[in-house]
Short mmCIF file of C-alpha atoms in Angstrom, two decimals:
data_model
loop_
_atom_site.label_atom_id
_atom_site.label_comp_id
_atom_site.label_asym_id
_atom_site.label_seq_id
_atom_site.Cartn_x
_atom_site.Cartn_y
_atom_site.Cartn_z
CA UNK A 1 2.22 -38.35 -11.98
CA UNK A 2 0.66 -36.82 -15.09
CA UNK A 3 1.74 -33.46 -16.47
CA UNK A 4 -1.50 -31.83 -15.33
CA UNK A 5 -1.22 -33.29 -11.84
CA UNK A 6 2.37 -32.09 -11.61
CA UNK A 7 1.42 -28.57 -12.70
CA UNK A 8 -1.42 -28.50 -10.18
CA UNK A 9 0.96 -29.63 -7.43
CA UNK A 10 3.42 -26.83 -8.28
CA UNK A 11 0.58 -24.33 -8.49
CA UNK A 12 -0.65 -25.17 -5.00
CA UNK A 13 2.86 -24.99 -3.55
CA UNK A 14 4.05 -21.74 -5.09
CA UNK A 15 1.11 -19.66 -6.25
CA UNK A 16 0.96 -17.61 -3.05
CA UNK A 17 1.43 -13.99 -2.07
CA UNK A 18 4.30 -15.04 0.18
CA UNK A 19 6.15 -16.63 -2.73
CA UNK A 20 5.61 -13.61 -4.99
CA UNK A 21 7.08 -11.37 -2.30
CA UNK A 22 9.96 -13.74 -1.55
CA UNK A 23 11.08 -14.01 -5.17
CA UNK A 24 10.76 -10.23 -5.67
CA UNK A 25 8.28 -10.55 -8.52
CA UNK A 26 7.32 -7.09 -9.88
CA UNK A 27 3.68 -8.14 -9.50
CA UNK A 28 4.07 -7.51 -5.77
CA UNK A 29 3.62 -3.79 -6.45
CA UNK A 30 0.08 -4.45 -7.68
CA UNK A 31 -1.08 -6.19 -4.52
CA UNK A 32 -1.93 -3.00 -2.66
CA UNK A 33 -2.91 -0.76 -5.58
CA UNK A 34 -6.59 0.32 -5.59
CA UNK A 35 -8.70 -0.98 -8.46
CA UNK A 36 -10.04 0.77 -11.54
CA UNK A 37 -7.82 3.19 -13.43
CA UNK A 38 -5.18 2.99 -10.68
CA UNK A 39 -4.68 -0.72 -11.26
CA UNK A 40 -4.58 -0.25 -15.04
CA UNK A 41 -1.93 2.47 -14.84
CA UNK A 42 0.19 0.51 -12.37
CA UNK A 43 -0.11 -2.61 -14.50
CA UNK A 44 0.98 -0.77 -17.64
CA UNK A 45 4.01 0.73 -15.90
CA UNK A 46 5.11 -2.60 -14.45
CA UNK A 47 4.58 -4.53 -17.66
CA UNK A 48 6.37 -1.81 -19.65
CA UNK A 49 9.45 -2.36 -17.45
CA UNK A 50 9.15 -6.16 -17.41
CA UNK A 51 12.29 -7.13 -19.24
CA UNK A 52 15.46 -8.53 -17.70
CA UNK A 53 15.99 -10.06 -14.27
CA UNK A 54 12.91 -9.90 -12.00
CA UNK A 55 14.85 -8.70 -8.95
CA UNK A 56 16.47 -5.97 -11.07
CA UNK A 57 13.05 -4.90 -12.34
CA UNK A 58 11.68 -4.76 -8.79
CA UNK A 59 14.73 -2.80 -7.62
CA UNK A 60 14.28 -0.26 -10.40
CA UNK A 61 10.54 0.09 -9.71
CA UNK A 62 11.10 0.44 -5.97
CA UNK A 63 13.21 3.56 -6.57
CA UNK A 64 10.40 5.39 -8.36
CA UNK A 65 7.22 3.93 -6.86
CA UNK A 66 6.62 6.68 -4.30
CA UNK A 67 6.62 9.21 -7.17
CA UNK A 68 4.33 7.00 -9.26
CA UNK A 69 1.60 6.68 -6.63
CA UNK A 70 0.05 10.17 -7.04
CA UNK A 71 -0.41 9.54 -10.78
CA UNK A 72 -2.15 6.25 -9.95
CA UNK A 73 -4.60 7.91 -7.57
CA UNK A 74 -5.88 10.58 -9.97
CA UNK A 75 -5.78 10.62 -13.78
CA UNK A 76 -5.64 14.42 -13.69
CA UNK A 77 -2.23 14.25 -11.96
CA UNK A 78 0.69 13.75 -14.36
CA UNK A 79 3.65 11.60 -13.46
CA UNK A 80 6.49 13.81 -12.26
CA UNK A 81 9.78 13.52 -10.44
CA UNK A 82 11.80 15.92 -8.27
CA UNK A 83 14.19 18.23 -10.07
CA UNK A 84 17.55 16.56 -10.40
CA UNK A 85 16.16 13.07 -9.77
CA UNK A 86 18.06 10.56 -11.91
CA UNK A 87 16.89 7.07 -12.85
CA UNK A 88 17.16 4.60 -15.67
CA UNK A 89 16.50 0.91 -16.14
CA UNK A 90 18.34 -0.60 -19.06
CA UNK A 91 16.76 1.10 -22.11
CA UNK A 92 14.01 2.83 -20.14
CA UNK A 93 14.23 6.45 -19.00
CA UNK A 94 12.08 8.75 -16.87
CA UNK A 95 10.92 10.56 -20.01
CA UNK A 96 9.53 7.28 -21.36
CA UNK A 97 7.51 6.68 -18.19
CA UNK A 98 6.20 10.24 -18.11
CA UNK A 99 5.04 9.92 -21.73
CA UNK A 100 3.54 6.47 -21.08
CA UNK A 101 1.47 7.63 -18.10
CA UNK A 102 0.34 10.77 -19.90
CA UNK A 103 -0.99 8.65 -22.78
CA UNK A 104 -2.62 6.15 -20.42
CA UNK A 105 -4.45 9.01 -18.74
CA UNK A 106 -5.55 10.40 -22.10
CA UNK A 107 -7.11 7.07 -23.08
CA UNK A 108 -8.76 6.71 -19.67
CA UNK A 109 -10.28 10.17 -20.03
CA UNK A 110 -11.53 9.42 -23.56
CA UNK A 111 -12.94 5.92 -22.98
CA UNK A 112 -13.38 5.84 -19.21
CA UNK A 113 -10.76 3.11 -18.83
CA UNK A 114 -8.20 1.12 -20.80
CA UNK A 115 -10.59 -1.82 -20.55
CA UNK A 116 -13.33 0.10 -22.37
CA UNK A 117 -10.85 1.05 -25.09
CA UNK A 118 -9.84 -2.60 -25.43
CA UNK A 119 -13.51 -3.67 -25.36
CA UNK A 120 -14.39 -1.29 -28.20
CA UNK A 121 -11.85 -3.00 -30.48
CA UNK A 122 -12.48 -6.51 -29.16
CA UNK A 123 -16.16 -6.29 -30.04
CA UNK A 124 -15.19 -5.52 -33.63
CA UNK A 125 -12.73 -8.36 -34.21
CA UNK A 126 -12.58 -10.73 -31.19
CA UNK A 127 -8.82 -10.62 -31.67
CA UNK A 128 -6.14 -9.98 -29.05
CA UNK A 129 -3.77 -8.65 -31.67
CA UNK A 130 -6.32 -6.25 -33.12
CA UNK A 131 -7.62 -5.02 -29.74
CA UNK A 132 -4.15 -4.50 -28.24
CA UNK A 133 -2.92 -2.79 -31.40
CA UNK A 134 -5.95 -0.48 -31.25
CA UNK A 135 -5.19 0.33 -27.61
CA UNK A 136 -1.57 1.04 -28.51
CA UNK A 137 -2.66 3.30 -31.37
CA UNK A 138 -4.94 5.25 -29.04
CA UNK A 139 -2.01 5.73 -26.67
CA UNK A 140 0.17 6.93 -29.51
CA UNK A 141 2.71 5.11 -31.59
CA UNK A 142 5.65 7.21 -30.41
CA UNK A 143 6.06 5.53 -27.00
CA UNK A 144 9.49 3.86 -27.12
CA UNK A 145 9.63 0.05 -26.93
CA UNK A 146 5.85 -0.44 -26.87
CA UNK A 147 5.39 -3.27 -29.39
CA UNK A 148 2.61 -3.45 -31.97
CA UNK A 149 0.98 -6.91 -31.62
CA UNK A 150 -0.10 -6.87 -35.27
CA UNK A 151 3.56 -7.21 -36.26
CA UNK A 152 3.60 -10.77 -34.90
CA UNK A 153 6.03 -10.58 -32.00
CA UNK A 154 5.35 -12.51 -28.80
CA UNK A 155 4.54 -9.21 -27.03
CA UNK A 156 5.44 -10.61 -23.61
CA UNK A 157 4.84 -7.32 -21.83
CA UNK A 158 1.37 -6.86 -23.34
CA UNK A 159 0.54 -10.43 -22.30
CA UNK A 160 1.69 -9.72 -18.75
CA UNK A 161 -0.51 -6.64 -18.64
CA UNK A 162 -3.54 -8.58 -19.87
CA UNK A 163 -2.92 -11.39 -17.41
CA UNK A 164 -2.74 -8.96 -14.50
CA UNK A 165 -5.84 -7.09 -15.61
CA UNK A 166 -8.00 -10.10 -16.52
CA UNK A 167 -7.17 -12.95 -14.15
CA UNK A 168 -8.44 -12.80 -10.58
CA UNK A 169 -7.86 -15.83 -8.40
CA UNK A 170 -8.09 -14.08 -5.04
CA UNK A 171 -4.48 -15.01 -4.28
CA UNK A 172 -2.04 -13.14 -6.50
CA UNK A 173 -3.84 -12.15 -9.69
CA UNK A 174 -6.41 -9.51 -8.86
CA UNK A 175 -7.51 -8.16 -12.19
CA UNK A 176 -10.92 -6.56 -12.68
CA UNK A 177 -11.38 -6.72 -16.44
CA UNK A 178 -14.25 -8.81 -17.77
CA UNK A 179 -12.74 -9.32 -21.21
CA UNK A 180 -11.21 -11.07 -23.06
CA UNK A 181 -12.22 -14.65 -22.16
CA UNK A 182 -9.59 -16.27 -19.94
CA UNK A 183 -8.95 -18.94 -22.57
CA UNK A 184 -8.06 -16.23 -25.09
CA UNK A 185 -5.04 -15.09 -23.05
CA UNK A 186 -1.55 -16.12 -24.16
CA UNK A 187 1.50 -16.88 -22.04
CA UNK A 188 3.95 -13.97 -21.68
CA UNK A 189 6.59 -15.75 -23.75
CA UNK A 190 10.18 -14.78 -22.98
CA UNK A 191 13.43 -16.44 -24.02
CA UNK A 192 13.37 -18.73 -20.96
CA UNK A 193 9.85 -20.05 -21.63
CA UNK A 194 10.61 -20.30 -25.34
CA UNK A 195 13.69 -22.42 -24.61
CA UNK A 196 11.71 -24.69 -22.28
CA UNK A 197 8.88 -24.97 -24.80
CA UNK A 198 11.29 -26.03 -27.53
CA UNK A 199 13.00 -28.54 -25.22
CA UNK A 200 9.70 -30.09 -24.13
CA UNK A 201 8.32 -30.20 -27.65
CA UNK A 202 5.52 -27.77 -26.86
CA UNK A 203 6.82 -25.26 -29.41
CA UNK A 204 7.71 -26.20 -32.97
CA UNK A 205 8.46 -22.72 -34.22
CA UNK A 206 12.05 -21.53 -34.37
CA UNK A 207 11.38 -17.96 -33.30
CA UNK A 208 9.81 -16.64 -30.09
CA UNK A 209 6.87 -14.94 -31.76
CA UNK A 210 3.08 -14.68 -31.37
CA UNK A 211 2.45 -18.09 -32.90
CA UNK A 212 5.03 -19.68 -30.59
CA UNK A 213 3.14 -18.18 -27.63
CA UNK A 214 -0.04 -19.72 -29.03
CA UNK A 215 1.66 -23.12 -29.26
CA UNK A 216 2.86 -22.97 -25.65
CA UNK A 217 -0.58 -21.86 -24.45
CA UNK A 218 -2.28 -24.73 -26.29
CA UNK A 219 -0.31 -27.21 -24.19
CA UNK A 220 -1.31 -25.49 -20.96
CA UNK A 221 -4.93 -25.53 -22.09
CA UNK A 222 -4.84 -29.34 -22.06
CA UNK A 223 -4.77 -29.09 -18.27
CA UNK A 224 -7.21 -26.19 -17.91
CA UNK A 225 -9.09 -25.36 -21.14
CA UNK A 226 -10.97 -22.47 -19.52
CA UNK A 227 -7.96 -20.81 -17.86
CA UNK A 228 -4.67 -22.06 -19.34
CA UNK A 229 -2.62 -19.27 -17.72
CA UNK A 230 -3.46 -20.71 -14.31
CA UNK A 231 -0.23 -22.68 -14.61
CA UNK A 232 1.98 -19.86 -15.90
CA UNK A 233 3.29 -17.82 -12.98
#
């Protein structure tokens, strides 16, 4: 069986809502979020927290999600928590999330949506790094742990956000964005994927950076040139 046939077989077996729910993927929280600005805000929160074990991420998100929902429904409603409520997830704190959502809402008010902010920059450069860096700058450069893509890191969490916003297969991914082109997306490269890529010979670089993510994505594009992230889930 060829590599592409094998990937397609795995895709058909496991790319289901049931599997996402079973493995406690954080993406499960997006399944029932309304579209538009609500989906953007939810996607940013989930991608911002997407480091570490997936079940730990989902457990941390589950504890705060009922407080997050009002801020998803209306960009005029700030994210807030009950007095005395305590929460943290590794390096992330409630104050970080409150600041993040406030800045997301500011950009949505200014541009109409995060997509329109991204589009404004994309039309200037046709560059993921430039457009994401512009979006980050509009949100403010004081948000802790929000990487600047122009610095060359793999930016796994930004890539997750873009995947969730852009891809829509009617199964799990339900993004509404019309840009960038699907074949411009890069895999959300973490240490696990980087290790696999090196072992399989898909990645030649010695560091898990932006160019390593490009190398990994190029191999996936051999099986689906129009939508290489179809096989990354």
